[in-house]
Short mmCIF file of C-alpha atoms in Angstrom, two decimals:
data_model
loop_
_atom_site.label_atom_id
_atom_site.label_comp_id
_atom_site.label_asym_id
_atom_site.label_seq_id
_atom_site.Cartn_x
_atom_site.Cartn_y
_atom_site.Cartn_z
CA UNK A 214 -84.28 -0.65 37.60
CA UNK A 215 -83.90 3.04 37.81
CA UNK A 216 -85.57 5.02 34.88
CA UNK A 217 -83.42 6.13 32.13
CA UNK A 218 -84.24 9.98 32.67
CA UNK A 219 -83.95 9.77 35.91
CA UNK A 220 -81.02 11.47 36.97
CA UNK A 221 -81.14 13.82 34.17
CA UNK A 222 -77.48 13.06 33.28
CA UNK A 223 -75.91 14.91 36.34
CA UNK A 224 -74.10 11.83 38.28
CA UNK A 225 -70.62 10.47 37.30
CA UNK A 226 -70.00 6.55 37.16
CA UNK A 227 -66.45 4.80 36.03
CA UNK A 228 -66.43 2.07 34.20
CA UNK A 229 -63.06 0.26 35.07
CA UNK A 230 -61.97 -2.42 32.12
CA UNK A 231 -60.27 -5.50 33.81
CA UNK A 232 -59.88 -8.31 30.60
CA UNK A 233 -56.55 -9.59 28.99
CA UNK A 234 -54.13 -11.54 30.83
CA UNK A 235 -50.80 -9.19 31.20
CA UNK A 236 -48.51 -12.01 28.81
CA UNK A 237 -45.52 -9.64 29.38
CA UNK A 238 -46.32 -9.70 32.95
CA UNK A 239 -45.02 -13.55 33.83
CA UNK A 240 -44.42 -15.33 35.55
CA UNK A 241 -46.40 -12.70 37.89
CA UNK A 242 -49.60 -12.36 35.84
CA UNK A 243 -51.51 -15.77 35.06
CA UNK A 244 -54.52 -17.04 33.50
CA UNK A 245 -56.15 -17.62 37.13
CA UNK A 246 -54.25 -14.29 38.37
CA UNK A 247 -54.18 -11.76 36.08
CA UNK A 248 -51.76 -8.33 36.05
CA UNK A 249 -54.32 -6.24 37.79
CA UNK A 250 -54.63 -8.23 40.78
CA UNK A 251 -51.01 -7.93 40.77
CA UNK A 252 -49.49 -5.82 44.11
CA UNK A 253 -46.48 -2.95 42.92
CA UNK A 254 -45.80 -2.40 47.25
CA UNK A 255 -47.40 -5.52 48.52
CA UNK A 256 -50.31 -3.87 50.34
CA UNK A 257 -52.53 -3.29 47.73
CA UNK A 258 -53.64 -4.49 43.83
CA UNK A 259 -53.76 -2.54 40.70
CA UNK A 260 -57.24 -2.95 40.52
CA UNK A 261 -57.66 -1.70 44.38
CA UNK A 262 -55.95 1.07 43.33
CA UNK A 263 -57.59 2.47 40.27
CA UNK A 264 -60.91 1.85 42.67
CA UNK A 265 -59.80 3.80 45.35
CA UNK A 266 -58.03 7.03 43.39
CA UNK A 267 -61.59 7.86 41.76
CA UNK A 268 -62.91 8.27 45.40
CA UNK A 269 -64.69 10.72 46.67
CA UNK A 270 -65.23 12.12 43.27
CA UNK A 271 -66.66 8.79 41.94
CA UNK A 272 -67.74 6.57 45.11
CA UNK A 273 -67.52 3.13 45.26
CA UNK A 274 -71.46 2.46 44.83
CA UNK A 275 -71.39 3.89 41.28
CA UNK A 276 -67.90 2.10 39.89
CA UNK A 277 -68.39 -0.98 37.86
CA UNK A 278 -66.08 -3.25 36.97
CA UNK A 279 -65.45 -5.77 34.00
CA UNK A 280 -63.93 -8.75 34.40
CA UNK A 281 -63.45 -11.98 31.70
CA UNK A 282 -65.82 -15.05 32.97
CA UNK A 283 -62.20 -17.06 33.75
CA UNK A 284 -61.45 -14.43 36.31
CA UNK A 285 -64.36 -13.69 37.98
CA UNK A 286 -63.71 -15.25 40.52
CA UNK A 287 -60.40 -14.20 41.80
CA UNK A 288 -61.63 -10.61 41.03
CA UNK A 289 -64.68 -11.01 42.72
CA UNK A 290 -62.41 -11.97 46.01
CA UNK A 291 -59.77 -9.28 45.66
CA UNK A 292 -63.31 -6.63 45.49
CA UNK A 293 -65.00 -7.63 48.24
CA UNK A 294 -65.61 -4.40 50.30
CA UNK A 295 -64.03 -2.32 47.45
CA UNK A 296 -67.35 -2.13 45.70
CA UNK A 297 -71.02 -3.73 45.81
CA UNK A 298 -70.32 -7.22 44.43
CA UNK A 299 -73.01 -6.81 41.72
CA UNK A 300 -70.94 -4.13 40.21
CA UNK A 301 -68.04 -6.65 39.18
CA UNK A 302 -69.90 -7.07 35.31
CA UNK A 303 -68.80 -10.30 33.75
CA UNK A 304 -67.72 -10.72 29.90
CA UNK A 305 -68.60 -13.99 28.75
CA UNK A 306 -65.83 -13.38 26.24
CA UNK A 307 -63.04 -10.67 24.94
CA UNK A 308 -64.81 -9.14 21.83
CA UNK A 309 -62.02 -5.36 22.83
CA UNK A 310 -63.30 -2.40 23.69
CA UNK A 311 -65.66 -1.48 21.62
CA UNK A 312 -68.11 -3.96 22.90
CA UNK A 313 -66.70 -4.07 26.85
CA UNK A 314 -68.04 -0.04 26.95
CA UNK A 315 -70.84 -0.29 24.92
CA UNK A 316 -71.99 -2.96 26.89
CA UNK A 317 -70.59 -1.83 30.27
CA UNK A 318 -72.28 1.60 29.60
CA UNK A 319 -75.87 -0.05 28.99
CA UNK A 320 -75.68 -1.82 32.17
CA UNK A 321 -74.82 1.19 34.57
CA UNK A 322 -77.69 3.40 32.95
CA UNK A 323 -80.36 0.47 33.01
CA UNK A 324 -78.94 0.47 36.53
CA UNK A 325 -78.61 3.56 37.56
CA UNK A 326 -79.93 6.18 34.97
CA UNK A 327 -78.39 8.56 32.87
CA UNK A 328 -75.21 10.18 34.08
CA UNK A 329 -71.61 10.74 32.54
CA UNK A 330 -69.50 7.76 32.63
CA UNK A 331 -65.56 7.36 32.99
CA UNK A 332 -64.37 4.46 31.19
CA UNK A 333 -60.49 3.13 32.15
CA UNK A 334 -58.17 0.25 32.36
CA UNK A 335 -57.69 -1.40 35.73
CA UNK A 336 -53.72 -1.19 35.63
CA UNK A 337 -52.08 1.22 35.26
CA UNK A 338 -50.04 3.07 37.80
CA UNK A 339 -50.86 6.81 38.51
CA UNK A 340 -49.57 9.42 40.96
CA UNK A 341 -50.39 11.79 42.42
CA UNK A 342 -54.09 10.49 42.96
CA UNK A 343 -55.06 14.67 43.69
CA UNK A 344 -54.17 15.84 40.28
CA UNK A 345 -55.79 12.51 38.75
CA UNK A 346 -59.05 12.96 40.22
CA UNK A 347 -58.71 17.30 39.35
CA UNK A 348 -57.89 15.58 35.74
CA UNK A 349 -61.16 13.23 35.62
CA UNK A 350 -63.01 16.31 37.35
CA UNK A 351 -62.31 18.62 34.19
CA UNK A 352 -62.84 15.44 31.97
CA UNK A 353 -66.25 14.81 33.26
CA UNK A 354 -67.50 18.97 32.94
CA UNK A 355 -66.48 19.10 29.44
CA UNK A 356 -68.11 15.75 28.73
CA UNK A 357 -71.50 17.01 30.47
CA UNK A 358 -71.43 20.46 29.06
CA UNK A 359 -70.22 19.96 25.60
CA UNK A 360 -71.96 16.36 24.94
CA UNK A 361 -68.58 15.08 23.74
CA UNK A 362 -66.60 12.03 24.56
CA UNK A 363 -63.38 13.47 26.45
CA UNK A 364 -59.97 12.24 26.24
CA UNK A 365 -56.94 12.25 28.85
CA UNK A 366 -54.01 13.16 27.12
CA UNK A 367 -50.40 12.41 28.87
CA UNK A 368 -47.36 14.96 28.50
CA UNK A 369 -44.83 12.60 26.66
CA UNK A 370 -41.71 11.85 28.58
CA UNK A 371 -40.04 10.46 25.42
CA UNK A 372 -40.69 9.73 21.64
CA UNK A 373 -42.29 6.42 22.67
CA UNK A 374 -43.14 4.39 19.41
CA UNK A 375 -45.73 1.77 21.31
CA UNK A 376 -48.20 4.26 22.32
CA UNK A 377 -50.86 6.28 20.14
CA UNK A 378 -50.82 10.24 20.14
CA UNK A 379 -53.29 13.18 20.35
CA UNK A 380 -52.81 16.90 18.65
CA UNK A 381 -53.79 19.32 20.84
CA UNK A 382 -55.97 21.96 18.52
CA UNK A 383 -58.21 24.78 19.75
CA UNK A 384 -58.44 25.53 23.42
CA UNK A 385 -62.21 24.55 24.87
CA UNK A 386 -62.90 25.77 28.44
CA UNK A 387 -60.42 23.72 30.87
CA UNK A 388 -59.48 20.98 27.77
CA UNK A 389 -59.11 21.29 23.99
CA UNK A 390 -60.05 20.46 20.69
CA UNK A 391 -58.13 17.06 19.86
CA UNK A 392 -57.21 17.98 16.56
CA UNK A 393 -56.39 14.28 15.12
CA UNK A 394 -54.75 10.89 16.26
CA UNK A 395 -51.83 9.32 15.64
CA UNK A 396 -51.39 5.59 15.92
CA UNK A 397 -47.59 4.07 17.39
CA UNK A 398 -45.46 6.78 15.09
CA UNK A 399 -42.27 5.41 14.08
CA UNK A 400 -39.18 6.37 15.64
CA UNK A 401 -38.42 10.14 13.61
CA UNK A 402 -41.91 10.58 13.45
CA UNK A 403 -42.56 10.17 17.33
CA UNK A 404 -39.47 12.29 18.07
CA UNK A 405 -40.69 15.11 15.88
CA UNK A 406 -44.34 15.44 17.93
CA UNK A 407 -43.11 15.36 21.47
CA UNK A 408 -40.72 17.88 20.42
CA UNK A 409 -43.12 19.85 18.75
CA UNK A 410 -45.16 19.39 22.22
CA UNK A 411 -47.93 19.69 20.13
CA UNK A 412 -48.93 16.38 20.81
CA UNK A 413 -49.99 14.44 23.84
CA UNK A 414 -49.93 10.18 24.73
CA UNK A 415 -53.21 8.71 24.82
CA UNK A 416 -53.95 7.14 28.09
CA UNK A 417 -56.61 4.84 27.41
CA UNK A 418 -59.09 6.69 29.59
CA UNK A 419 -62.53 7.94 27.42
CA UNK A 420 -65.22 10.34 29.14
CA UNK A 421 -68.49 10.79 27.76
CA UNK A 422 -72.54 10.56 28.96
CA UNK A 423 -74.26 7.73 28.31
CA UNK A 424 -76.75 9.90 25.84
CA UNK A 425 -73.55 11.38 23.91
CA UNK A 426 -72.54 7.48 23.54
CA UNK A 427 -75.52 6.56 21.97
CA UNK A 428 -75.37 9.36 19.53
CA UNK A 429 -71.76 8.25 18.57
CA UNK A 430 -73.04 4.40 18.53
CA UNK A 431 -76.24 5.31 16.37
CA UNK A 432 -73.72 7.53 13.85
CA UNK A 433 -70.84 4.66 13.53
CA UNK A 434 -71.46 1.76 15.00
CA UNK A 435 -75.03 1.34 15.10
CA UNK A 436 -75.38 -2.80 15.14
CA UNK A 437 -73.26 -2.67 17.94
CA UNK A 438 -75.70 -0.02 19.98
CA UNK A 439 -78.71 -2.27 19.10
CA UNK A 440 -76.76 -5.53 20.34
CA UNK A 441 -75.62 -3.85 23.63
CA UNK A 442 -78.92 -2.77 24.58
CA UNK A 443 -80.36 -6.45 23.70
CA UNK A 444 -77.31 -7.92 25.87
CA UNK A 445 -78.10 -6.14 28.33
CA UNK A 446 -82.07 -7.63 28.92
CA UNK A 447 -81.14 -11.33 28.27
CA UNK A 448 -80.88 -14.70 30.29
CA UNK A 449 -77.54 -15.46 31.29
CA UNK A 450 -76.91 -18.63 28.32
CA UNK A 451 -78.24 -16.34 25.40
CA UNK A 452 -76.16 -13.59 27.11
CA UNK A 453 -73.02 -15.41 26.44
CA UNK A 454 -73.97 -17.05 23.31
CA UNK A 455 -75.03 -13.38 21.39
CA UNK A 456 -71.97 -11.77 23.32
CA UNK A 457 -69.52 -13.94 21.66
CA UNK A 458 -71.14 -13.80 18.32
CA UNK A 459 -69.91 -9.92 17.84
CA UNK A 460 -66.79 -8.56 16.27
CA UNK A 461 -66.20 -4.63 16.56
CA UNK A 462 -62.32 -3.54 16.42
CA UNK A 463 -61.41 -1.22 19.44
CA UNK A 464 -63.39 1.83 20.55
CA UNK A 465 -60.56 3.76 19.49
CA UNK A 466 -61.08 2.83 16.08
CA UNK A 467 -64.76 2.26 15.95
CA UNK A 468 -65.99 5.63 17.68
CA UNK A 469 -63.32 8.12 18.82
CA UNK A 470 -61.37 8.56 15.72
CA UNK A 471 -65.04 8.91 13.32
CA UNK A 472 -66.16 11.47 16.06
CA UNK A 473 -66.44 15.17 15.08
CA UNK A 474 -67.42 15.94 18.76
CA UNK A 475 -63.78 14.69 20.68
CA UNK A 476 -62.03 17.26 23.36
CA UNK A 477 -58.87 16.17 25.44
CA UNK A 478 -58.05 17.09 28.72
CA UNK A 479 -54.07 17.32 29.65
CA UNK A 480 -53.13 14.55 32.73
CA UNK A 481 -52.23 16.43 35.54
CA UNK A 482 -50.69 13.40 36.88
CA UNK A 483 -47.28 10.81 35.79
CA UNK A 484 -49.13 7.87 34.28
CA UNK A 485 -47.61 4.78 33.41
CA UNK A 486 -49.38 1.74 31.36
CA UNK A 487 -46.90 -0.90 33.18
CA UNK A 488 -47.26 -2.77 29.86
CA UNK A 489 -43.86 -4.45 30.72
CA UNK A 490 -41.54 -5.47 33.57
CA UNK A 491 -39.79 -2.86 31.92
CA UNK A 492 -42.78 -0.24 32.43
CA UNK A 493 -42.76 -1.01 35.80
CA UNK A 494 -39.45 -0.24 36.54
CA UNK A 495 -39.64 3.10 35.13
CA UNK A 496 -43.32 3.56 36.87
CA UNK A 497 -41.30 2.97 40.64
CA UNK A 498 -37.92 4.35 40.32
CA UNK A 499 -36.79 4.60 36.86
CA UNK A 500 -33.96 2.15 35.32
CA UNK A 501 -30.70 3.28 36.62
CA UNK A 502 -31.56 2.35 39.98
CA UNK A 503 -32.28 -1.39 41.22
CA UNK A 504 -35.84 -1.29 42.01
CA UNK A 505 -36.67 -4.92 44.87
CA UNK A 506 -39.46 -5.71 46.10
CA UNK A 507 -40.40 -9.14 48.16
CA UNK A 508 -37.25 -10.89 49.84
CA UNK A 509 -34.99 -9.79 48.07
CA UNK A 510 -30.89 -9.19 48.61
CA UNK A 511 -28.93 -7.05 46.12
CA UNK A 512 -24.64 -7.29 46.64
CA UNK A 513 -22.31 -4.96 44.18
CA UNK A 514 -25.03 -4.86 41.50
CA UNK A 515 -26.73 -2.47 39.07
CA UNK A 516 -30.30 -1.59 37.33
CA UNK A 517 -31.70 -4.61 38.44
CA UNK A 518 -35.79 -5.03 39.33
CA UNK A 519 -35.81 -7.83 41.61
CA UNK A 520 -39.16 -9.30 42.62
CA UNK A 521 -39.99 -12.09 45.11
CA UNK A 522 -42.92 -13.82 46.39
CA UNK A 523 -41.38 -15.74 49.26
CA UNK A 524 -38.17 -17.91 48.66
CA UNK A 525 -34.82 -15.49 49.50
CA UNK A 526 -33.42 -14.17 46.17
CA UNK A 527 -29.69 -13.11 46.75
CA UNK A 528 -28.04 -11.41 43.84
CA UNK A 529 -24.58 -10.83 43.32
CA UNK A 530 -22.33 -8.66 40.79
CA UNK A 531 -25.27 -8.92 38.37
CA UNK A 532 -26.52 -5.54 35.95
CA UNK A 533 -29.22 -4.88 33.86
CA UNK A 534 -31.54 -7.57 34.85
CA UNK A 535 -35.08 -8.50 35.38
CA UNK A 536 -35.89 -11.11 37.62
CA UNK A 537 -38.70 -12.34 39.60
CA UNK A 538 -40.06 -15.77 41.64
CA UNK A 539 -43.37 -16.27 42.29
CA UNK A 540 -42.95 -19.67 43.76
CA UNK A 541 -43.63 -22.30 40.98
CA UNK A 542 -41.63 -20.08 38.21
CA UNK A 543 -38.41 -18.13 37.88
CA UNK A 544 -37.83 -15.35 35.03
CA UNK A 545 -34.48 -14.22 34.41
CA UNK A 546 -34.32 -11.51 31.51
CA UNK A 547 -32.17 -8.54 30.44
CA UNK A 548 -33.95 -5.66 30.72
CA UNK A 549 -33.50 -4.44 27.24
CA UNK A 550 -36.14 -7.66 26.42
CA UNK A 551 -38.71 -7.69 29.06
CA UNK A 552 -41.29 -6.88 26.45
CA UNK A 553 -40.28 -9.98 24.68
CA UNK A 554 -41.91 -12.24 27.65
CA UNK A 555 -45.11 -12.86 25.65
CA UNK A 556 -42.22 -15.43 23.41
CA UNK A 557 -41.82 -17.57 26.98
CA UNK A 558 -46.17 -18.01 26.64
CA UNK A 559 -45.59 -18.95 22.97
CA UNK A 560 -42.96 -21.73 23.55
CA UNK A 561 -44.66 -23.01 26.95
CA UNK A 562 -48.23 -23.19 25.10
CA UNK A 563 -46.11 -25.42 22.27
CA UNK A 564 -44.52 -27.57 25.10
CA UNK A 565 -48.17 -28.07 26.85
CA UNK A 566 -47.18 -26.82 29.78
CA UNK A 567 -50.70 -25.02 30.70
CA UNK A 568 -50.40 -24.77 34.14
CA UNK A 569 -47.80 -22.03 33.91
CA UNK A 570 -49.90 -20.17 31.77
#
C-alpha cells in the first residue's frame, strides 16, 4: 500500500461513478447492461469514452472506476485493457454519492497516496475532448492550490428546469468563486438566470484533494469519513454488510453546498447528461433532424431518432418519434415523452415481467 504522504498531493486520479441503471434509457439500458456500456456510434461505450477523454492528463493506471456488485461483471468485460482490472471498485450497494466518493476517494489514496482526485459520472457525452481535458486541467490547479473542492460549471443552452445551477461570484485565478446553488428552478425562475448569464449548469463533475475531502468530511459529514476509512480495511462480507448499513443524501447536499471553500471552473466543452432518449438526440444532432443509428431506413419522415441493434427498421411518413430495437424489445414513443420511459419499468415490474428489466 503506498504511504499516505507519499506523493505529497501532486498526482491527479479520476474517480469515474458507474451505478444506477439508465430507466429512461430502455429498452437499451438493462439491469445486466446498464446505459454506460451503452455505444452512441457503435464503436465505442460511454464508459470507454469518459476513460479515454481524461488521457494523457489522467492515465489509465490512476482512473478508478465504480461499478454496482450486479454489474460488475459486464463492466469488468467492457474495461479490460481500458484500465488495470483492480481499478473497477465494486459497491456492494447504491447508498448515492455521498458514500460512492467518500469511499472511492479512501481507496485510491490507501492505494496510491495523496493526490487531487476528479470525481465524474460515466455517461455523459462531451465534445470536444481538448477543451474538456484544458477544463479538468484548470479544475485540478485550483483544487491543489486553493485546497477547495472545484466545480465544472456548463454555459446553459436553455432555461432547463431538470438540472441544478451555479452563480458565478468573484473571479479566482482561471475559475471563480461559486457564489450559491440553485436546485431544478422552475420554469420563470430558470429563464431569468441563464438570461442573467450569471449562472452556470452543474455538471456533476467535483474536483478536490483527498486531504481537502477529509477536511470537508470531518466539518459535515464526519460519521461518514470514519465509516469510509473503516470500509476501506475490511473483509469482503463485513464490507458489504457495513456498506449497506449507511444512509448519507447526495454529495451535493451533504458537502458541496455546507462548504465555504467551493470555486467553479466554466466547461470549455458542449456537455450533455443523455438523461433521456430525448438528451441524446439533442447530444448527436439536435431534434429537428432524424438522428439513425444501427439498420435503420428513414422514407418521407421527420425528427425521428431511430435506433437498431440488428433486425431492419424501415420507417415511413412517420414525425416526431423515438424508436429503438434491441432484439427482444421494441419502444415506440413521441419524443415530447421519452423522459416518461421510467412508467414502461413501473408497469412491466407490476406485470412480473423481470427479464425485460
Amino acid at each position: 500500500m503506498a504511504s499516505r504522504r507519499s506523493s505529497g498531493g501532486s498526482r491527479a486520479f479520476a474517480l469515474i461513478i458507474a451505478g444506477g441503471s439508465g430507466t429512461r434509457f430502455w429498452p437499451a439500458s438493462r439491469r445486466k447492461h446498464p446505459k454506460p456500456l451503452f455505444s452512441i456510434d457503435g464503436k465505442s461505450t460511454l464508459i470507454e469514452d469518459t476513460v479515454r477523454r481524461l488521457q494523457p492528463l489522467i492515465p489509465a493506471a490512476r482512473t478508478f472506476v465504480l461499478v454496482a456488485a450486479d454489474h460488475q461483471a459486464p463492466f469488468k468485460r467492457a474495461l479490460a485493457g481500458v484500465i488495470p482490472a483492480r481499478n473497477v471498485l465494486v459497491e456492494p450497494a447504491a447508498r448515492g454519492t455521498s458514500v460512492a466518493i467518500a469511499y472511492g476517494v479512501e481507496v485510491i489514496r490507501r492505494r496510491m497516496g495523496d493526490g487531487v482526485v476528479a470525481a465524474m459520472w460515466a455517461d455523459h457525452y462531451i465534445k470536444p475532448e481538448t477543451g474538456f481535458r484544458r477544463t479538468m486541467a484548470a479544475a485540478i490547479g485550483l483544487a491543489r492550490t486553493h485546497h477547495s473542492i472545484v466545480v465544472v460549471g456548463v454555459t446553459p443552452t436553455r432555461p432547463e428546469t431538470g438540472y441544478g445551477y451555479q452563480q458565478i461570484g468573484a473571479k479566482v485565478g482561471p475559475g471563480f468563486r461559486v457564489a450559491k446553488f440553485i436546485e431544478k428552478p422552475g420554469a420563470a425562475k430558470a429563464a431569468r438566470m441563464v438570461k442573467s448569464g450569471k449562472y452556470l449548469w452543474n455538471a456533476g463533475m467535483f474536483v478536490m484533494s483527498t486531504r481537502t475531502l477529509d477536511a470537508e468530511l470531518a466539518a459535515h459529514a464526519p460519521a461518514l469519513g470514519r465509516a469510509a476509512s473503516r470500509l476501506a480495511a475490511l473483509p469482503p462480507k463485513r464490507f458489504a454488510r457495513e456498506y449497506g448499513k449507511l444512509n448519507f443524501e447526495s454529495f451535493d447536499r451533504v458537502i458541496v453546498e455546507r462548504s465555504a471553500n467551493v470555486l467553479g471552473v466554466r466547461a470549455q466543452f458542449a456537455w450533455h447528461d443523455v438523461g433521456s432518449w430525448l438528451g441524446l438526440w439533442e447530444a448527436i444532432g439536435g431534434t429537428n433532424s432524424n438522428v439513425l443509428r444501427g439498420n435503420v431506413v428513414a422514407l418521407e419522415s421527420d425528427r425521428v431518432l431511430a435506433h437498431s441493434d440488428q433486425r431492419l427498421m424501415a420507417l415511413l411518413g412517420v414525425r416526431d418519434l423515438v424508436v429503438v430495437d434491441t432484439g427482444d424489445a421494441i419502444l415506440i414513443a413521441h419524443r415530447d415523452r421519452s423522459h416518461d420511459v421510467r412508467g414502461i419499468i413501473d408497469e412491466l415490474r407490476r406485470r412480473g415481467m423481470h427479464s425485460y428489466l
